[in-house]
Amino acid sequence: MLIKIPRKSDCTSAQVTPEHLYLSRRHMLSGALAGLAVAAMPRLGAAAEASRYADAEPGKAPGWFSDKLGATRWQAVTAQGEAITPFKDATHYNNFYEFGPDKGDPAANASSLSTEPWSVVVDGEVGKPGRYALEDFVKPYQLEERIYRLRCVEAWSMVIPWLGFPLAEVLKQVEPTSKARYVRFETLQDPKSMPGQRSGFALIDWPYVEGLRLDEAMNPLAILAVGMYGRELANQNGAPLRLVVPWKYGFKSIKSIVRISLVAEQPATTWQGLAPDEYGFYANVNPTVDHPRWTQARERRLPSGLFSPNVRETQMFNGYADEVASLYSGLDLRKNY
Ligand code: MTE
């Protein structure tokens, strides 16, 4: 997103997962409402369910994560739908500018990030502010698997099985005051472990900041993720805690969160601040509103390469219109992109 001209490297075959790996992963999206169907799922053994993602490299999960995995509500998968993106693509084709501007930089550099111990501050317009050790922050919530499309503003997309819990549950717990209208999120700032924050070339004014309107944040589709593919988050995907808002462009899904603030005014966010004509606060996936430099009508679904670009039509709100369109009734989505 920092580069003014789309890079050839964004679509070379070198980054494409071999077809046999792609075809071996036939786990499917059960539809736009898939994420909401999890409540009906039986609790299954964590080991049995994690083995669904045989291509996922085992992680080094902290104890609290392994404990919670046993009670996870796994999502139903059906034979109709969209293939889950291979783990290799989801963990080696990333945007995480704290670790460099190229798609391979986060996987190459993010091992320098230490995620234990980790604490999260909740503050601002809340009745119950606090600083929590991550394991205490996560403790009250049951993990759920949510298989969501991820659509980047750069016009590539993936399908990812996240493990997390509804953001709404956290917000209810901290008791927003009547003044709270937005939620502001902040990523760790630690130039020692994040080379992108040390770089003289980075245009970003660190830390990375994102925000949602409070009613958007309360929508059941919005989750805080601690895992993916039946294991903990890889560092390059935003360990140990990231936001996932599947109806918005990927840049809204802020990684490695250390602060969640309830605020009265719309927060200044990273990409909107950098290029307000290109990246709006709402950033809802919208095939009818093009980016000034490229179309948003179509997307490249990974794995994608020169001879098999795997291009598909982009859906309004990334296919989640039934769940979220009512949040924007009366709002001009051309102006509020
Ligand atoms: N969060 C932080 N802190 N820094 C980033 O550079 N990139 C965003 C988002 N969250 C980013 C971030 C962008 S542009 C995208 S598309 C998604 O993360 C990519 O998530 P993924 O690498 O897990 O696919």
Short mmCIF file of C-alpha atoms and ligand atoms in Angstrom, two decimals:
data_model
loop_
_atom_site.label_atom_id
_atom_site.label_comp_id
_atom_site.label_asym_id
_atom_site.label_seq_id
_atom_site.Cartn_x
_atom_site.Cartn_y
_atom_site.Cartn_z
CA MET A 1 0.00 0.00 0.00
CA LEU A 2 2.99 2.28 0.41
CA ILE A 3 4.19 1.80 -3.14
CA LYS A 4 2.62 4.13 -5.68
CA ILE A 5 2.78 1.68 -8.60
CA PRO A 6 1.44 -1.88 -8.21
CA ARG A 7 4.48 -4.12 -7.98
CA LYS A 8 5.11 -6.99 -10.34
CA SER A 9 6.16 -9.00 -7.29
CA ASP A 10 2.59 -8.87 -6.05
CA CYS A 11 1.52 -11.41 -8.61
CA THR A 12 4.46 -13.56 -9.58
CA SER A 13 4.11 -17.32 -9.62
CA ALA A 14 7.03 -17.62 -7.19
CA GLN A 15 4.70 -16.98 -4.29
CA VAL A 16 2.07 -19.44 -5.35
CA THR A 17 1.52 -22.56 -3.34
CA PRO A 18 1.84 -25.76 -5.39
CA GLU A 19 -1.45 -27.03 -6.75
CA HIS A 20 -1.27 -30.35 -4.89
CA LEU A 21 -1.18 -28.43 -1.62
CA TYR A 22 -4.06 -26.26 -2.72
CA LEU A 23 -6.12 -29.25 -3.78
CA SER A 24 -5.37 -31.09 -0.57
CA ARG A 25 -7.10 -28.36 1.40
CA ARG A 26 -10.75 -28.62 0.48
CA HIS A 27 -12.26 -27.13 3.57
CA MET A 28 -15.13 -24.97 2.64
CA LEU A 29 -16.95 -21.86 3.62
CA SER A 30 -20.50 -22.71 4.50
CA GLY A 31 -21.71 -19.31 3.35
CA ALA A 32 -21.86 -15.70 4.40
CA LEU A 33 -23.55 -16.60 7.67
CA ALA A 34 -21.01 -19.29 8.42
CA GLY A 35 -19.44 -17.38 11.28
CA LEU A 36 -22.73 -17.09 13.08
CA ALA A 37 -23.53 -20.79 12.81
CA VAL A 38 -20.80 -21.79 15.24
CA ALA A 39 -23.01 -21.64 18.29
CA ALA A 40 -24.86 -24.68 17.03
CA MET A 41 -21.71 -26.77 16.66
CA PRO A 42 -20.90 -29.55 19.08
CA ARG A 43 -17.68 -29.34 21.09
CA LEU A 44 -15.19 -31.70 19.56
CA GLY A 45 -11.74 -32.80 20.67
CA ALA A 46 -9.14 -30.14 19.93
CA ALA A 47 -6.65 -32.61 18.54
CA ALA A 48 -9.18 -34.09 16.13
CA GLU A 49 -10.28 -30.67 14.92
CA ALA A 50 -6.82 -29.16 14.65
CA SER A 51 -5.86 -32.05 12.38
CA ARG A 52 -8.30 -30.64 9.82
CA TYR A 53 -5.47 -28.28 8.94
CA ALA A 54 -2.85 -30.85 8.17
CA ASP A 55 -0.79 -28.32 6.20
CA ALA A 56 -0.54 -25.94 9.19
CA GLU A 57 2.88 -26.02 10.82
CA PRO A 58 2.61 -26.73 14.52
CA GLY A 59 3.14 -23.59 16.60
CA LYS A 60 4.56 -22.95 20.04
CA ALA A 61 1.30 -22.24 21.81
CA PRO A 62 1.43 -20.77 25.31
CA GLY A 63 -0.26 -22.89 28.01
CA TRP A 64 -3.38 -20.73 28.25
CA PHE A 65 -4.00 -21.16 24.53
CA SER A 66 -3.71 -24.95 24.61
CA ASP A 67 -6.07 -25.03 27.60
CA LYS A 68 -8.69 -23.00 25.77
CA LEU A 69 -8.40 -25.00 22.56
CA GLY A 70 -10.06 -28.00 24.19
CA ALA A 71 -13.34 -26.11 24.60
CA THR A 72 -13.29 -24.39 21.21
CA ARG A 73 -16.50 -24.27 19.15
CA TRP A 74 -15.40 -25.37 15.71
CA GLN A 75 -17.19 -24.17 12.64
CA ALA A 76 -19.14 -26.52 10.42
CA VAL A 77 -17.54 -27.05 7.04
CA THR A 78 -19.55 -28.19 4.06
CA ALA A 79 -18.77 -29.51 0.63
CA GLN A 80 -20.17 -26.37 -1.04
CA GLY A 81 -18.28 -23.14 -1.01
CA GLU A 82 -14.79 -21.75 -1.18
CA ALA A 83 -11.55 -23.55 -0.43
CA ILE A 84 -9.61 -22.45 2.60
CA THR A 85 -6.36 -20.74 1.61
CA PRO A 86 -3.32 -22.95 2.17
CA PHE A 87 -1.58 -22.20 5.47
CA LYS A 88 1.64 -21.46 3.61
CA ASP A 89 0.03 -18.60 1.66
CA ALA A 90 -1.72 -17.19 4.71
CA THR A 91 1.56 -17.08 6.61
CA HIS A 92 3.97 -16.07 3.82
CA TYR A 93 2.04 -13.45 1.87
CA ASN A 94 1.42 -10.79 4.47
CA ASN A 95 1.10 -7.10 5.13
CA PHE A 96 2.68 -6.15 8.45
CA TYR A 97 4.71 -3.03 7.80
CA GLU A 98 6.32 -3.14 11.23
CA PHE A 99 8.37 -6.00 9.74
CA GLY A 100 8.98 -4.55 6.28
CA PRO A 101 7.10 -3.50 3.13
CA ASP A 102 7.35 -6.68 1.05
CA LYS A 103 4.91 -9.57 1.27
CA GLY A 104 7.63 -11.98 2.45
CA ASP A 105 9.14 -9.62 5.04
CA PRO A 106 6.75 -10.41 7.92
CA ALA A 107 7.44 -14.17 7.70
CA ALA A 108 11.18 -13.50 7.43
CA ASN A 109 11.40 -10.96 10.25
CA ALA A 110 8.55 -11.39 12.71
CA SER A 111 10.28 -14.03 14.83
CA SER A 112 11.99 -11.09 16.57
CA LEU A 113 8.64 -10.21 18.17
CA SER A 114 8.30 -11.58 21.68
CA THR A 115 4.63 -12.19 22.52
CA GLU A 116 5.11 -13.48 26.08
CA PRO A 117 4.47 -11.71 28.34
CA TRP A 118 1.89 -9.50 26.60
CA SER A 119 -0.54 -7.06 28.10
CA VAL A 120 -3.57 -5.24 26.77
CA VAL A 121 -4.84 -1.91 28.07
CA VAL A 122 -8.54 -1.06 27.86
CA ASP A 123 -9.22 2.60 28.61
CA GLY A 124 -11.08 5.77 27.65
CA GLU A 125 -14.86 6.00 27.94
CA VAL A 126 -15.40 2.79 29.92
CA GLY A 127 -16.69 2.05 33.39
CA LYS A 128 -14.05 -0.62 33.93
CA PRO A 129 -10.66 0.41 32.52
CA GLY A 130 -7.69 -1.85 33.12
CA ARG A 131 -4.42 -3.39 32.06
CA TYR A 132 -4.60 -7.14 31.63
CA ALA A 133 -2.08 -9.89 31.10
CA LEU A 134 -3.18 -11.49 27.83
CA GLU A 135 -4.15 -14.78 29.48
CA ASP A 136 -6.45 -12.89 31.89
CA PHE A 137 -7.86 -10.76 29.09
CA VAL A 138 -8.82 -13.88 27.12
CA LYS A 139 -9.91 -16.02 30.08
CA PRO A 140 -13.65 -15.14 30.17
CA TYR A 141 -14.27 -16.00 26.53
CA GLN A 142 -14.80 -19.26 24.71
CA LEU A 143 -12.80 -19.60 21.51
CA GLU A 144 -14.79 -19.99 18.32
CA GLU A 145 -13.59 -20.87 14.86
CA ARG A 146 -14.74 -18.40 12.20
CA ILE A 147 -13.97 -19.13 8.56
CA TYR A 148 -13.94 -15.74 6.86
CA ARG A 149 -12.94 -14.20 3.57
CA LEU A 150 -10.14 -11.63 3.91
CA ARG A 151 -10.18 -9.03 1.12
CA CYS A 152 -7.18 -6.69 0.97
CA VAL A 153 -7.62 -3.20 -0.50
CA GLU A 154 -4.81 -4.21 -2.91
CA ALA A 155 -7.32 -6.60 -4.58
CA TRP A 156 -6.10 -9.98 -3.39
CA SER A 157 -8.07 -12.23 -1.07
CA MET A 158 -7.88 -15.36 1.05
CA VAL A 159 -10.20 -17.57 3.12
CA ILE A 160 -8.92 -18.05 6.66
CA PRO A 161 -10.12 -20.15 9.61
CA TRP A 162 -9.62 -17.84 12.60
CA LEU A 163 -9.87 -18.71 16.29
CA GLY A 164 -11.16 -15.92 18.46
CA PHE A 165 -14.08 -14.44 20.34
CA PRO A 166 -16.58 -11.66 19.63
CA LEU A 167 -15.26 -8.15 20.18
CA ALA A 168 -18.77 -7.29 21.44
CA GLU A 169 -18.27 -9.56 24.47
CA VAL A 170 -15.15 -7.65 25.50
CA LEU A 171 -16.84 -4.29 24.99
CA LYS A 172 -19.87 -5.27 27.06
CA GLN A 173 -17.58 -6.44 29.83
CA VAL A 174 -15.78 -3.07 30.14
CA GLU A 175 -19.05 -1.08 30.20
CA PRO A 176 -18.82 1.74 27.63
CA THR A 177 -20.03 5.09 28.97
CA SER A 178 -22.73 7.11 27.17
CA LYS A 179 -19.94 9.18 25.55
CA ALA A 180 -18.31 6.18 23.82
CA ARG A 181 -18.99 6.29 20.06
CA TYR A 182 -15.86 4.74 18.53
CA VAL A 183 -13.29 2.08 19.37
CA ARG A 184 -9.63 2.85 18.75
CA PHE A 185 -7.02 0.08 18.50
CA GLU A 186 -3.26 0.40 18.74
CA THR A 187 -0.43 -2.00 17.77
CA LEU A 188 2.71 -2.52 19.84
CA GLN A 189 5.41 0.09 19.33
CA ASP A 190 8.79 -1.53 19.81
CA PRO A 191 11.49 -0.50 17.30
CA LYS A 192 13.91 -2.99 18.89
CA SER A 193 11.87 -5.97 17.68
CA MET A 194 10.12 -4.32 14.73
CA PRO A 195 12.58 -3.37 11.97
CA GLY A 196 9.94 -1.44 10.02
CA GLN A 197 9.61 0.95 12.95
CA ARG A 198 13.37 1.58 12.85
CA SER A 199 13.47 2.14 9.11
CA GLY A 200 14.05 5.68 7.89
CA PHE A 201 12.00 4.86 4.77
CA ALA A 202 8.73 3.92 6.43
CA LEU A 203 6.07 6.57 5.89
CA ILE A 204 3.92 5.37 8.76
CA ASP A 205 3.68 7.41 11.92
CA TRP A 206 3.92 4.53 14.43
CA PRO A 207 2.16 2.97 16.21
CA TYR A 208 -0.30 1.55 13.66
CA VAL A 209 -3.81 2.67 14.66
CA GLU A 210 -7.24 1.52 13.51
CA GLY A 211 -10.79 2.26 14.53
CA LEU A 212 -14.44 1.25 14.25
CA ARG A 213 -17.70 2.93 15.04
CA LEU A 214 -19.05 1.40 18.27
CA ASP A 215 -22.03 -0.21 16.52
CA GLU A 216 -19.69 -1.76 13.93
CA ALA A 217 -17.50 -3.08 16.73
CA MET A 218 -20.57 -4.63 18.40
CA ASN A 219 -21.57 -6.52 15.23
CA PRO A 220 -21.32 -10.28 15.86
CA LEU A 221 -19.01 -10.77 12.87
CA ALA A 222 -16.22 -8.65 14.43
CA ILE A 223 -13.82 -10.79 16.43
CA LEU A 224 -10.55 -10.57 18.27
CA ALA A 225 -8.45 -13.48 17.04
CA VAL A 226 -5.75 -15.33 18.97
CA GLY A 227 -5.39 -18.22 16.53
CA MET A 228 -5.82 -19.54 13.01
CA TYR A 229 -5.80 -22.99 11.34
CA GLY A 230 -6.41 -24.71 14.70
CA ARG A 231 -3.26 -23.21 16.30
CA GLU A 232 -2.12 -19.92 17.77
CA LEU A 233 -1.56 -16.94 15.46
CA ALA A 234 1.77 -16.84 13.69
CA ASN A 235 3.69 -13.67 14.56
CA GLN A 236 3.40 -12.45 10.97
CA ASN A 237 -0.40 -12.70 11.22
CA GLY A 238 -0.58 -10.43 14.25
CA ALA A 239 0.17 -12.56 17.31
CA PRO A 240 -0.89 -12.66 19.98
CA LEU A 241 -4.11 -10.64 19.43
CA ARG A 242 -5.55 -9.10 16.26
CA LEU A 243 -8.82 -7.70 15.07
CA VAL A 244 -10.78 -9.40 12.26
CA VAL A 245 -13.58 -7.42 10.56
CA PRO A 246 -14.35 -9.50 7.46
CA TRP A 247 -16.64 -7.04 5.64
CA LYS A 248 -13.89 -4.38 5.57
CA TYR A 249 -10.63 -4.16 3.65
CA GLY A 250 -7.83 -6.02 5.40
CA PHE A 251 -6.05 -2.91 6.67
CA LYS A 252 -8.80 -2.43 9.26
CA SER A 253 -7.82 -5.78 10.84
CA ILE A 254 -5.06 -4.41 13.04
CA LYS A 255 -2.40 -6.79 14.35
CA SER A 256 -0.54 -7.31 17.65
CA ILE A 257 -2.92 -5.11 19.66
CA VAL A 258 -1.76 -3.55 22.94
CA ARG A 259 -4.46 -0.93 23.53
CA ILE A 260 -8.22 -0.74 23.00
CA SER A 261 -9.74 2.66 23.77
CA LEU A 262 -13.38 3.69 23.76
CA VAL A 263 -13.53 7.27 22.50
CA ALA A 264 -16.05 9.99 21.71
CA GLU A 265 -14.52 11.23 18.42
CA GLN A 266 -13.64 9.31 15.27
CA PRO A 267 -10.01 8.28 15.75
CA ALA A 268 -7.27 9.27 13.31
CA THR A 269 -6.23 6.01 11.68
CA THR A 270 -2.99 5.02 9.98
CA TRP A 271 -3.91 4.58 6.31
CA GLN A 272 -6.49 7.34 6.26
CA GLY A 273 -3.85 9.67 7.66
CA LEU A 274 -1.29 8.60 5.04
CA ALA A 275 -3.51 8.88 1.96
CA PRO A 276 -7.06 10.07 2.76
CA ASP A 277 -8.06 10.11 -0.94
CA GLU A 278 -7.25 6.43 -1.21
CA TYR A 279 -8.09 4.86 2.14
CA GLY A 280 -11.16 5.89 4.08
CA PHE A 281 -12.15 5.38 7.69
CA TYR A 282 -14.95 2.96 6.79
CA ALA A 283 -13.04 0.87 4.24
CA ASN A 284 -16.02 -1.38 3.61
CA VAL A 285 -15.37 -3.82 0.77
CA ASN A 286 -17.29 -2.29 -2.13
CA PRO A 287 -16.94 -3.44 -5.75
CA THR A 288 -18.71 -0.29 -7.01
CA VAL A 289 -16.26 2.21 -5.51
CA ASP A 290 -12.85 1.89 -7.13
CA HIS A 291 -9.56 2.77 -5.54
CA PRO A 292 -8.25 5.84 -7.44
CA ARG A 293 -5.53 3.69 -9.02
CA TRP A 294 -7.23 0.31 -9.59
CA THR A 295 -10.60 -1.38 -9.81
CA GLN A 296 -12.19 -2.95 -6.74
CA ALA A 297 -14.69 -4.94 -8.85
CA ARG A 298 -12.47 -8.03 -8.90
CA GLU A 299 -9.92 -9.76 -6.71
CA ARG A 300 -7.16 -12.31 -7.01
CA ARG A 301 -7.89 -15.24 -4.68
CA LEU A 302 -4.68 -16.81 -3.40
CA PRO A 303 -3.11 -19.09 -4.49
CA SER A 304 -2.87 -17.12 -7.70
CA GLY A 305 -0.23 -17.02 -10.41
CA LEU A 306 0.55 -15.91 -13.91
CA PHE A 307 -1.08 -18.94 -15.59
CA SER A 308 -3.81 -19.40 -13.02
CA PRO A 309 -4.68 -15.93 -11.73
CA ASN A 310 -7.77 -17.19 -9.90
CA VAL A 311 -9.65 -13.93 -10.36
CA ARG A 312 -13.19 -13.59 -9.03
CA GLU A 313 -15.83 -10.90 -8.65
CA THR A 314 -15.64 -8.95 -5.42
CA GLN A 315 -18.85 -9.07 -3.39
CA MET A 316 -20.49 -6.12 -1.63
CA PHE A 317 -19.32 -6.05 1.99
CA ASN A 318 -17.14 -9.03 1.02
CA GLY A 319 -20.24 -11.25 0.93
CA TYR A 320 -21.47 -10.26 4.41
CA ALA A 321 -24.14 -7.74 3.34
CA ASP A 322 -26.97 -9.59 5.08
CA GLU A 323 -25.20 -9.16 8.40
CA VAL A 324 -23.81 -5.63 8.07
CA ALA A 325 -25.57 -3.57 5.37
CA SER A 326 -28.06 -2.15 7.91
CA LEU A 327 -25.17 -0.48 9.77
CA TYR A 328 -24.80 1.89 6.82
CA SER A 329 -28.38 2.71 5.86
CA GLY A 330 -28.58 6.38 4.93
CA LEU A 331 -24.79 6.69 4.59
CA ASP A 332 -23.36 7.67 1.19
CA LEU A 333 -20.84 4.87 0.65
CA ARG A 334 -19.22 6.76 -2.22
CA LYS A 335 -18.27 9.60 0.11
CA ASN A 336 -17.73 7.39 3.13
CA TYR A 337 -15.40 4.85 1.46
N1 MTE B 1 -1.65 -4.31 11.33
C1 MTE B 1 -0.48 -3.72 11.61
N2 MTE B 1 -0.16 -3.44 12.89
N3 MTE B 1 0.42 -3.38 10.66
C2 MTE B 1 0.14 -3.61 9.33
O1 MTE B 1 0.97 -3.28 8.46
N4 MTE B 1 -1.46 -4.45 7.68
C3 MTE B 1 -2.91 -4.55 7.42
C4 MTE B 1 -3.60 -5.50 8.41
N5 MTE B 1 -3.15 -5.22 9.76
C5 MTE B 1 -1.10 -4.21 8.99
C6 MTE B 1 -1.97 -4.59 10.04
C7 MTE B 1 -3.19 -4.98 6.06
S1 MTE B 1 -2.87 -3.83 4.85
C8 MTE B 1 -3.72 -6.19 5.77
S2 MTE B 1 -4.25 -6.57 4.19
C9 MTE B 1 -3.86 -7.25 6.79
O2 MTE B 1 -3.31 -6.85 8.05
C10 MTE B 1 -3.12 -8.48 6.31
O3 MTE B 1 -3.29 -9.54 7.21
P1 MTE B 1 -2.49 -10.90 6.94
O4 MTE B 1 -1.07 -10.55 6.68
O5 MTE B 1 -2.67 -11.74 8.17
O6 MTE B 1 -3.14 -11.53 5.73
#
